[in-house]
Amino acid sequence: MIPIPSPLRPVLEALGRHGRPRLVGGCVRDALLGRPAGDIDIEVGKMGFDELVDLLKPFGATDVVGRSFGTVKLRLQGTFYDISLPRRESKTGAGHRGFRIDPDPNLSDQDAAARRDFTINAMAWDPLAETLIDPLGGQRDLEARCLRHVGPAFVEDPLRVLRAMQLAARLDFDLADETAALAQSIASSFTELPTERIWGEWDKWATQSIKPSRGLDVLAQTGWIEHFPEIGALRGVPQEPEWHPEGDVWTHTKHCLDALV
């Protein structure tokens, strides 16, 4: 059961009379982990964008922030909800902007999940039937505390590797070996990422981690630590064994970060 704020319930019921509402992404993951849900994102299939906008207007202030993405921002009692159509994404060029996004209200739940990054973020919740929709095994990986990529399209967005870094640290999860290998194969694409996007992931690591060392382990596991040489240089630096039996400066730093939390 995923708790739904009372002001949102009539909106979901109205959406359900005309389309196929789903709670998606991190709010589903966090609810299953027993963590407080952050932003609630809603994906609505089986209805067009103009119909979606018209249906939402009576409930509160709406802002069509992303018509080309099929997204409406709805304000209910001071809280904003992103409500969007399912969409397809296809790589058209380098960098995080090199994507073509096509809203498609007729996408199946499985096809809609396939554009996500990790299986634990590809689950959806049917708020009317109160059932979990998990076509890619996200709940299994959640129970195993494992970050696993959804599919081969993972390589199209190199930012996902840094997302793995901060998610592993925020959730205290391991990275699947096959996902690490895939991330290692695209290490050179780091140069496509703008500084502000890189910092956005480090900011989440720095402010939301429960075990920061997990994130550093992901960098080492994927080979992406080469892009952060100041951190990589910690590895193999010896310490006085009598005072630091844990090992080198890299290991010591990871212990310190976890203790700092």
PDB file of C-alpha atoms in Angstrom:
ATOM      1  CA  MET A   1       0.000   0.000   0.000  1.00  0.00           C
ATOM      2  CA  ILE A   2       1.392   3.388  -1.003  1.00  0.00           C
ATOM      3  CA  PRO A   3       0.023   6.292   1.039  1.00  0.00           C
ATOM      4  CA  ILE A   4      -1.675   8.912  -1.119  1.00  0.00           C
ATOM      5  CA  PRO A   5      -2.246  12.470   0.146  1.00  0.00           C
ATOM      6  CA  SER A   6      -5.975  13.110   0.575  1.00  0.00           C
ATOM      7  CA  PRO A   7      -6.082  16.129  -1.829  1.00  0.00           C
ATOM      8  CA  LEU A   8      -4.658  13.921  -4.561  1.00  0.00           C
ATOM      9  CA  ARG A   9      -7.236  11.136  -4.265  1.00  0.00           C
ATOM     10  CA  PRO A  10     -10.095  12.832  -6.178  1.00  0.00           C
ATOM     11  CA  VAL A  11      -7.633  13.772  -8.930  1.00  0.00           C
ATOM     12  CA  LEU A  12      -6.547  10.158  -9.333  1.00  0.00           C
ATOM     13  CA  GLU A  13     -10.157   8.977  -9.329  1.00  0.00           C
ATOM     14  CA  ALA A  14     -11.044  11.466 -12.062  1.00  0.00           C
ATOM     15  CA  LEU A  15      -8.005  10.426 -14.080  1.00  0.00           C
ATOM     16  CA  GLY A  16      -9.039   6.805 -13.648  1.00  0.00           C
ATOM     17  CA  ARG A  17     -12.456   7.477 -15.186  1.00  0.00           C
ATOM     18  CA  HIS A  18     -10.847   8.740 -18.387  1.00  0.00           C
ATOM     19  CA  GLY A  19      -7.393   7.186 -18.507  1.00  0.00           C
ATOM     20  CA  ARG A  20      -4.863   4.949 -16.753  1.00  0.00           C
ATOM     21  CA  PRO A  21      -3.134   6.709 -13.833  1.00  0.00           C
ATOM     22  CA  ARG A  22       0.046   5.278 -12.316  1.00  0.00           C
ATOM     23  CA  LEU A  23       2.316   6.455  -9.538  1.00  0.00           C
ATOM     24  CA  VAL A  24       5.840   6.016 -10.879  1.00  0.00           C
ATOM     25  CA  GLY A  25       9.489   6.286 -10.021  1.00  0.00           C
ATOM     26  CA  GLY A  26      11.100   7.077  -6.707  1.00  0.00           C
ATOM     27  CA  CYS A  27       7.889   7.429  -4.717  1.00  0.00           C
ATOM     28  CA  VAL A  28       7.065   3.761  -5.375  1.00  0.00           C
ATOM     29  CA  ARG A  29      10.598   2.633  -4.561  1.00  0.00           C
ATOM     30  CA  ASP A  30      10.731   4.614  -1.325  1.00  0.00           C
ATOM     31  CA  ALA A  31       7.310   3.456  -0.166  1.00  0.00           C
ATOM     32  CA  LEU A  32       8.318  -0.187  -0.616  1.00  0.00           C
ATOM     33  CA  LEU A  33      11.488   0.523   1.369  1.00  0.00           C
ATOM     34  CA  GLY A  34       9.434   2.057   4.157  1.00  0.00           C
ATOM     35  CA  ARG A  35      11.030   5.450   3.576  1.00  0.00           C
ATOM     36  CA  PRO A  36       9.150   8.757   3.486  1.00  0.00           C
ATOM     37  CA  ALA A  37       7.988   9.400  -0.053  1.00  0.00           C
ATOM     38  CA  GLY A  38       9.424  12.464  -1.724  1.00  0.00           C
ATOM     39  CA  ASP A  39       7.847  13.925  -4.833  1.00  0.00           C
ATOM     40  CA  ILE A  40       4.912  11.940  -6.172  1.00  0.00           C
ATOM     41  CA  ASP A  41       5.051  11.629  -9.947  1.00  0.00           C
ATOM     42  CA  ILE A  42       2.033  10.426 -11.897  1.00  0.00           C
ATOM     43  CA  GLU A  43       1.945   8.977 -15.395  1.00  0.00           C
ATOM     44  CA  VAL A  44      -1.402   8.788 -17.175  1.00  0.00           C
ATOM     45  CA  GLY A  45      -1.944   6.576 -20.192  1.00  0.00           C
ATOM     46  CA  LYS A  46      -4.941   6.192 -22.454  1.00  0.00           C
ATOM     47  CA  MET A  47      -5.697   9.909 -22.802  1.00  0.00           C
ATOM     48  CA  GLY A  48      -4.407  12.808 -24.868  1.00  0.00           C
ATOM     49  CA  PHE A  49      -2.474  15.770 -23.551  1.00  0.00           C
ATOM     50  CA  ASP A  50      -5.185  18.408 -24.072  1.00  0.00           C
ATOM     51  CA  GLU A  51      -7.707  16.129 -22.389  1.00  0.00           C
ATOM     52  CA  LEU A  52      -5.305  15.734 -19.459  1.00  0.00           C
ATOM     53  CA  VAL A  53      -4.880  19.495 -19.084  1.00  0.00           C
ATOM     54  CA  ASP A  54      -8.642  20.142 -19.244  1.00  0.00           C
ATOM     55  CA  LEU A  55      -9.356  17.441 -16.692  1.00  0.00           C
ATOM     56  CA  LEU A  56      -6.818  18.831 -14.199  1.00  0.00           C
ATOM     57  CA  LYS A  57      -7.822  22.507 -14.361  1.00  0.00           C
ATOM     58  CA  PRO A  58     -10.798  22.275 -11.960  1.00  0.00           C
ATOM     59  CA  PHE A  59      -8.596  20.791  -9.225  1.00  0.00           C
ATOM     60  CA  GLY A  60      -6.005  23.534  -8.926  1.00  0.00           C
ATOM     61  CA  ALA A  61      -3.452  25.732 -10.636  1.00  0.00           C
ATOM     62  CA  THR A  62      -1.855  24.026 -13.609  1.00  0.00           C
ATOM     63  CA  ASP A  63       1.337  24.886 -15.417  1.00  0.00           C
ATOM     64  CA  VAL A  64       2.078  23.280 -18.771  1.00  0.00           C
ATOM     65  CA  VAL A  65       5.821  23.185 -18.131  1.00  0.00           C
ATOM     66  CA  GLY A  66       6.602  20.622 -20.780  1.00  0.00           C
ATOM     67  CA  ARG A  67       4.054  20.304 -23.556  1.00  0.00           C
ATOM     68  CA  SER A  68       6.645  18.660 -25.786  1.00  0.00           C
ATOM     69  CA  PHE A  69       7.321  16.176 -22.961  1.00  0.00           C
ATOM     70  CA  GLY A  70       3.619  15.713 -22.214  1.00  0.00           C
ATOM     71  CA  THR A  71       3.957  17.077 -18.654  1.00  0.00           C
ATOM     72  CA  VAL A  72       1.651  19.232 -16.519  1.00  0.00           C
ATOM     73  CA  LYS A  73       2.504  20.568 -13.066  1.00  0.00           C
ATOM     74  CA  LEU A  74      -0.533  20.616 -10.763  1.00  0.00           C
ATOM     75  CA  ARG A  75      -0.606  22.540  -7.489  1.00  0.00           C
ATOM     76  CA  LEU A  76      -2.775  21.127  -4.705  1.00  0.00           C
ATOM     77  CA  GLN A  77      -2.780  22.884  -1.330  1.00  0.00           C
ATOM     78  CA  GLY A  78       0.766  24.133  -1.774  1.00  0.00           C
ATOM     79  CA  THR A  79       2.186  20.877  -3.133  1.00  0.00           C
ATOM     80  CA  PHE A  80       3.201  20.423  -6.758  1.00  0.00           C
ATOM     81  CA  TYR A  81       2.678  17.166  -8.638  1.00  0.00           C
ATOM     82  CA  ASP A  82       4.154  16.330 -12.031  1.00  0.00           C
ATOM     83  CA  ILE A  83       1.530  14.576 -14.139  1.00  0.00           C
ATOM     84  CA  SER A  84       2.632  13.337 -17.530  1.00  0.00           C
ATOM     85  CA  LEU A  85       1.876  11.028 -20.407  1.00  0.00           C
ATOM     86  CA  PRO A  86       3.983   7.902 -20.934  1.00  0.00           C
ATOM     87  CA  ARG A  87       6.742   8.611 -23.411  1.00  0.00           C
ATOM     88  CA  ARG A  88       9.350   7.089 -25.649  1.00  0.00           C
ATOM     89  CA  GLU A  89      12.927   8.337 -25.683  1.00  0.00           C
ATOM     90  CA  SER A  90      15.412   7.861 -28.505  1.00  0.00           C
ATOM     91  CA  LYS A  91      19.035   8.968 -28.728  1.00  0.00           C
ATOM     92  CA  THR A  92      19.626  11.514 -31.493  1.00  0.00           C
ATOM     93  CA  GLY A  93      22.960  13.098 -30.537  1.00  0.00           C
ATOM     94  CA  ALA A  94      25.665  13.491 -27.930  1.00  0.00           C
ATOM     95  CA  GLY A  95      25.024  14.693 -24.412  1.00  0.00           C
ATOM     96  CA  HIS A  96      22.029  14.768 -22.141  1.00  0.00           C
ATOM     97  CA  ARG A  97      20.147  17.020 -24.572  1.00  0.00           C
ATOM     98  CA  GLY A  98      20.608  14.596 -27.445  1.00  0.00           C
ATOM     99  CA  PHE A  99      17.289  12.827 -26.971  1.00  0.00           C
ATOM    100  CA  ARG A 100      14.041  12.843 -28.866  1.00  0.00           C
ATOM    101  CA  ILE A 101      11.058  12.529 -26.544  1.00  0.00           C
ATOM    102  CA  ASP A 102       7.702  11.430 -27.913  1.00  0.00           C
ATOM    103  CA  PRO A 103       4.692  11.264 -25.563  1.00  0.00           C
ATOM    104  CA  ASP A 104       2.646   8.170 -26.326  1.00  0.00           C
ATOM    105  CA  PRO A 105      -0.542   7.652 -24.284  1.00  0.00           C
ATOM    106  CA  ASN A 106      -0.932   4.132 -25.689  1.00  0.00           C
ATOM    107  CA  LEU A 107       2.353   2.754 -24.332  1.00  0.00           C
ATOM    108  CA  SER A 108       1.997  -0.397 -22.274  1.00  0.00           C
ATOM    109  CA  ASP A 109       3.180  -0.433 -18.670  1.00  0.00           C
ATOM    110  CA  GLN A 110       6.164  -2.541 -19.686  1.00  0.00           C
ATOM    111  CA  ASP A 111       7.200  -0.238 -22.524  1.00  0.00           C
ATOM    112  CA  ALA A 112       6.788   2.803 -20.291  1.00  0.00           C
ATOM    113  CA  ALA A 113       9.019   1.166 -17.662  1.00  0.00           C
ATOM    114  CA  ALA A 114      11.692   0.357 -20.241  1.00  0.00           C
ATOM    115  CA  ARG A 115      12.829   3.986 -20.505  1.00  0.00           C
ATOM    116  CA  ARG A 116      13.774   4.146 -16.804  1.00  0.00           C
ATOM    117  CA  ASP A 117      17.331   3.836 -15.529  1.00  0.00           C
ATOM    118  CA  PHE A 118      17.237   1.097 -12.870  1.00  0.00           C
ATOM    119  CA  THR A 119      14.759  -1.673 -12.205  1.00  0.00           C
ATOM    120  CA  ILE A 120      14.000  -0.300  -8.728  1.00  0.00           C
ATOM    121  CA  ASN A 121      12.877   2.951 -10.401  1.00  0.00           C
ATOM    122  CA  ALA A 122      10.840   1.168 -13.079  1.00  0.00           C
ATOM    123  CA  MET A 123       8.006   0.000 -10.819  1.00  0.00           C
ATOM    124  CA  ALA A 124       4.580   1.639 -10.900  1.00  0.00           C
ATOM    125  CA  TRP A 125       1.596   1.640  -8.579  1.00  0.00           C
ATOM    126  CA  ASP A 126      -2.012   1.492  -9.703  1.00  0.00           C
ATOM    127  CA  PRO A 127      -3.675   3.770  -7.118  1.00  0.00           C
ATOM    128  CA  LEU A 128      -7.199   2.594  -7.927  1.00  0.00           C
ATOM    129  CA  ALA A 129      -6.628  -1.155  -7.941  1.00  0.00           C
ATOM    130  CA  GLU A 130      -3.917  -0.735  -5.276  1.00  0.00           C
ATOM    131  CA  THR A 131      -1.560  -3.092  -7.087  1.00  0.00           C
ATOM    132  CA  LEU A 132       2.146  -3.013  -7.888  1.00  0.00           C
ATOM    133  CA  ILE A 133       3.165  -3.102 -11.547  1.00  0.00           C
ATOM    134  CA  ASP A 134       6.660  -4.545 -11.824  1.00  0.00           C
ATOM    135  CA  PRO A 135       7.456  -5.876 -15.305  1.00  0.00           C
ATOM    136  CA  LEU A 136      11.241  -5.723 -14.874  1.00  0.00           C
ATOM    137  CA  GLY A 137      11.821  -7.307 -11.472  1.00  0.00           C
ATOM    138  CA  GLY A 138      12.356  -4.135  -9.476  1.00  0.00           C
ATOM    139  CA  GLN A 139      10.891  -5.539  -6.272  1.00  0.00           C
ATOM    140  CA  ARG A 140      13.274  -8.497  -6.422  1.00  0.00           C
ATOM    141  CA  ASP A 141      16.256  -6.154  -6.781  1.00  0.00           C
ATOM    142  CA  LEU A 142      14.886  -3.933  -4.041  1.00  0.00           C
ATOM    143  CA  GLU A 143      14.823  -6.875  -1.648  1.00  0.00           C
ATOM    144  CA  ALA A 144      18.359  -7.838  -2.734  1.00  0.00           C
ATOM    145  CA  ARG A 145      19.482  -4.204  -2.262  1.00  0.00           C
ATOM    146  CA  CYS A 146      20.845  -4.186  -5.797  1.00  0.00           C
ATOM    147  CA  LEU A 147      21.025  -1.462  -8.450  1.00  0.00           C
ATOM    148  CA  ARG A 148      20.529  -3.053 -11.867  1.00  0.00           C
ATOM    149  CA  HIS A 149      20.072  -1.282 -15.188  1.00  0.00           C
ATOM    150  CA  VAL A 150      16.792  -1.725 -17.048  1.00  0.00           C
ATOM    151  CA  GLY A 151      18.223  -2.494 -20.469  1.00  0.00           C
ATOM    152  CA  PRO A 152      20.860  -1.695 -23.098  1.00  0.00           C
ATOM    153  CA  ALA A 153      19.561   1.874 -23.526  1.00  0.00           C
ATOM    154  CA  PHE A 154      21.281   2.608 -20.201  1.00  0.00           C
ATOM    155  CA  VAL A 155      24.415   3.565 -22.147  1.00  0.00           C
ATOM    156  CA  GLU A 156      22.621   6.355 -24.009  1.00  0.00           C
ATOM    157  CA  ASP A 157      22.721   8.648 -20.976  1.00  0.00           C
ATOM    158  CA  PRO A 158      26.107   8.677 -19.210  1.00  0.00           C
ATOM    159  CA  LEU A 159      24.637  10.653 -16.316  1.00  0.00           C
ATOM    160  CA  ARG A 160      23.050   7.391 -15.183  1.00  0.00           C
ATOM    161  CA  VAL A 161      26.449   6.193 -13.958  1.00  0.00           C
ATOM    162  CA  LEU A 162      26.679   9.116 -11.549  1.00  0.00           C
ATOM    163  CA  ARG A 163      23.053   8.520 -10.637  1.00  0.00           C
ATOM    164  CA  ALA A 164      24.101   4.996  -9.670  1.00  0.00           C
ATOM    165  CA  MET A 165      26.869   6.509  -7.551  1.00  0.00           C
ATOM    166  CA  GLN A 166      24.531   8.696  -5.504  1.00  0.00           C
ATOM    167  CA  LEU A 167      21.672   6.169  -5.349  1.00  0.00           C
ATOM    168  CA  ALA A 168      23.982   3.450  -4.012  1.00  0.00           C
ATOM    169  CA  ALA A 169      25.058   5.852  -1.272  1.00  0.00           C
ATOM    170  CA  ARG A 170      21.557   7.114  -0.505  1.00  0.00           C
ATOM    171  CA  LEU A 171      20.049   3.623  -0.288  1.00  0.00           C
ATOM    172  CA  ASP A 172      23.090   1.595   0.846  1.00  0.00           C
ATOM    173  CA  PHE A 173      22.796  -0.641  -2.242  1.00  0.00           C
ATOM    174  CA  ASP A 174      25.315  -2.613  -4.285  1.00  0.00           C
ATOM    175  CA  LEU A 175      25.743  -2.155  -8.036  1.00  0.00           C
ATOM    176  CA  ALA A 176      25.104  -5.248 -10.158  1.00  0.00           C
ATOM    177  CA  ASP A 177      28.256  -6.543 -11.844  1.00  0.00           C
ATOM    178  CA  GLU A 178      26.688  -6.404 -15.307  1.00  0.00           C
ATOM    179  CA  THR A 179      25.637  -2.789 -14.729  1.00  0.00           C
ATOM    180  CA  ALA A 180      29.155  -1.900 -13.598  1.00  0.00           C
ATOM    181  CA  ALA A 181      30.583  -3.490 -16.749  1.00  0.00           C
ATOM    182  CA  LEU A 182      28.173  -1.520 -18.922  1.00  0.00           C
ATOM    183  CA  ALA A 183      29.083   1.707 -17.118  1.00  0.00           C
ATOM    184  CA  GLN A 184      32.775   0.973 -17.605  1.00  0.00           C
ATOM    185  CA  SER A 185      32.215   0.584 -21.348  1.00  0.00           C
ATOM    186  CA  ILE A 186      30.988   4.189 -21.609  1.00  0.00           C
ATOM    187  CA  ALA A 187      33.555   5.843 -19.322  1.00  0.00           C
ATOM    188  CA  SER A 188      34.785   8.036 -22.182  1.00  0.00           C
ATOM    189  CA  SER A 189      31.329   9.618 -22.546  1.00  0.00           C
ATOM    190  CA  PHE A 190      31.834  11.470 -19.267  1.00  0.00           C
ATOM    191  CA  THR A 191      33.036  14.432 -21.328  1.00  0.00           C
ATOM    192  CA  GLU A 192      29.515  14.836 -22.743  1.00  0.00           C
ATOM    193  CA  LEU A 193      28.161  15.858 -19.337  1.00  0.00           C
ATOM    194  CA  PRO A 194      27.909  19.531 -18.377  1.00  0.00           C
ATOM    195  CA  THR A 195      29.394  20.536 -15.041  1.00  0.00           C
ATOM    196  CA  GLU A 196      26.046  21.455 -13.497  1.00  0.00           C
ATOM    197  CA  ARG A 197      24.620  17.996 -14.183  1.00  0.00           C
ATOM    198  CA  ILE A 198      27.693  16.336 -12.659  1.00  0.00           C
ATOM    199  CA  TRP A 199      27.430  18.538  -9.589  1.00  0.00           C
ATOM    200  CA  GLY A 200      23.717  17.778  -9.264  1.00  0.00           C
ATOM    201  CA  GLU A 201      24.513  14.103  -8.640  1.00  0.00           C
ATOM    202  CA  TRP A 202      27.402  14.889  -6.274  1.00  0.00           C
ATOM    203  CA  ASP A 203      25.136  17.249  -4.357  1.00  0.00           C
ATOM    204  CA  LYS A 204      22.650  14.427  -3.756  1.00  0.00           C
ATOM    205  CA  TRP A 205      25.525  12.176  -2.695  1.00  0.00           C
ATOM    206  CA  ALA A 206      26.824  14.800  -0.271  1.00  0.00           C
ATOM    207  CA  THR A 207      23.501  15.777   1.284  1.00  0.00           C
ATOM    208  CA  GLN A 208      21.364  12.626   1.179  1.00  0.00           C
ATOM    209  CA  SER A 209      23.716   9.653   1.614  1.00  0.00           C
ATOM    210  CA  ILE A 210      23.265   7.170   4.417  1.00  0.00           C
ATOM    211  CA  LYS A 211      26.488   5.364   3.447  1.00  0.00           C
ATOM    212  CA  PRO A 212      28.674   7.639   1.268  1.00  0.00           C
ATOM    213  CA  SER A 213      31.343   4.970   0.825  1.00  0.00           C
ATOM    214  CA  ARG A 214      28.924   3.018  -1.376  1.00  0.00           C
ATOM    215  CA  GLY A 215      29.055   5.822  -3.907  1.00  0.00           C
ATOM    216  CA  LEU A 216      32.846   5.873  -3.966  1.00  0.00           C
ATOM    217  CA  ASP A 217      32.861   2.097  -4.410  1.00  0.00           C
ATOM    218  CA  VAL A 218      30.632   2.522  -7.474  1.00  0.00           C
ATOM    219  CA  LEU A 219      33.134   4.968  -8.973  1.00  0.00           C
ATOM    220  CA  ALA A 220      35.924   2.447  -8.448  1.00  0.00           C
ATOM    221  CA  GLN A 221      33.833  -0.489  -9.685  1.00  0.00           C
ATOM    222  CA  THR A 222      32.889   1.288 -12.932  1.00  0.00           C
ATOM    223  CA  GLY A 223      36.258   2.888 -13.629  1.00  0.00           C
ATOM    224  CA  TRP A 224      34.676   6.323 -13.460  1.00  0.00           C
ATOM    225  CA  ILE A 225      36.980   7.245 -10.597  1.00  0.00           C
ATOM    226  CA  GLU A 226      39.508   8.208 -13.278  1.00  0.00           C
ATOM    227  CA  HIS A 227      37.379  11.296 -13.898  1.00  0.00           C
ATOM    228  CA  PHE A 228      37.871  12.391 -10.290  1.00  0.00           C
ATOM    229  CA  PRO A 229      41.655  12.046  -9.901  1.00  0.00           C
ATOM    230  CA  GLU A 230      41.799  13.776  -6.516  1.00  0.00           C
ATOM    231  CA  ILE A 231      39.666  10.950  -5.105  1.00  0.00           C
ATOM    232  CA  GLY A 232      41.404   8.216  -7.083  1.00  0.00           C
ATOM    233  CA  ALA A 233      44.766   9.373  -5.741  1.00  0.00           C
ATOM    234  CA  LEU A 234      43.731   8.238  -2.245  1.00  0.00           C
ATOM    235  CA  ARG A 235      43.954   4.598  -3.266  1.00  0.00           C
ATOM    236  CA  GLY A 236      47.150   2.820  -2.259  1.00  0.00           C
ATOM    237  CA  VAL A 237      48.452   5.672  -0.114  1.00  0.00           C
ATOM    238  CA  PRO A 238      49.836   3.902   2.971  1.00  0.00           C
ATOM    239  CA  GLN A 239      49.173   4.812   6.586  1.00  0.00           C
ATOM    240  CA  GLU A 240      50.940   3.890   9.805  1.00  0.00           C
ATOM    241  CA  PRO A 241      49.592   0.359  10.478  1.00  0.00           C
ATOM    242  CA  GLU A 242      49.710   0.767  14.240  1.00  0.00           C
ATOM    243  CA  TRP A 243      47.248   3.659  14.126  1.00  0.00           C
ATOM    244  CA  HIS A 244      45.366   2.756  10.954  1.00  0.00           C
ATOM    245  CA  PRO A 245      44.975  -1.018  10.741  1.00  0.00           C
ATOM    246  CA  GLU A 246      42.021  -0.531   8.348  1.00  0.00           C
ATOM    247  CA  GLY A 247      44.361   0.047   5.397  1.00  0.00           C
ATOM    248  CA  ASP A 248      45.208   2.842   3.002  1.00  0.00           C
ATOM    249  CA  VAL A 249      43.945   6.432   2.902  1.00  0.00           C
ATOM    250  CA  TRP A 250      41.137   5.427   0.516  1.00  0.00           C
ATOM    251  CA  THR A 251      39.745   2.952   3.046  1.00  0.00           C
ATOM    252  CA  HIS A 252      40.232   5.402   5.905  1.00  0.00           C
ATOM    253  CA  THR A 253      38.393   8.144   4.021  1.00  0.00           C
ATOM    254  CA  LYS A 254      35.428   5.871   3.331  1.00  0.00           C
ATOM    255  CA  HIS A 255      35.207   4.990   7.029  1.00  0.00           C
ATOM    256  CA  CYS A 256      35.340   8.673   7.956  1.00  0.00           C
ATOM    257  CA  LEU A 257      32.583   9.602   5.505  1.00  0.00           C
ATOM    258  CA  ASP A 258      30.280   6.893   6.807  1.00  0.00           C
ATOM    259  CA  ALA A 259      30.977   7.951  10.391  1.00  0.00           C
ATOM    260  CA  LEU A 260      30.267  11.568   9.467  1.00  0.00           C
ATOM    261  CA  VAL A 261      26.710  10.666   8.467  1.00  0.00           C
TER     262      VAL A 261
END
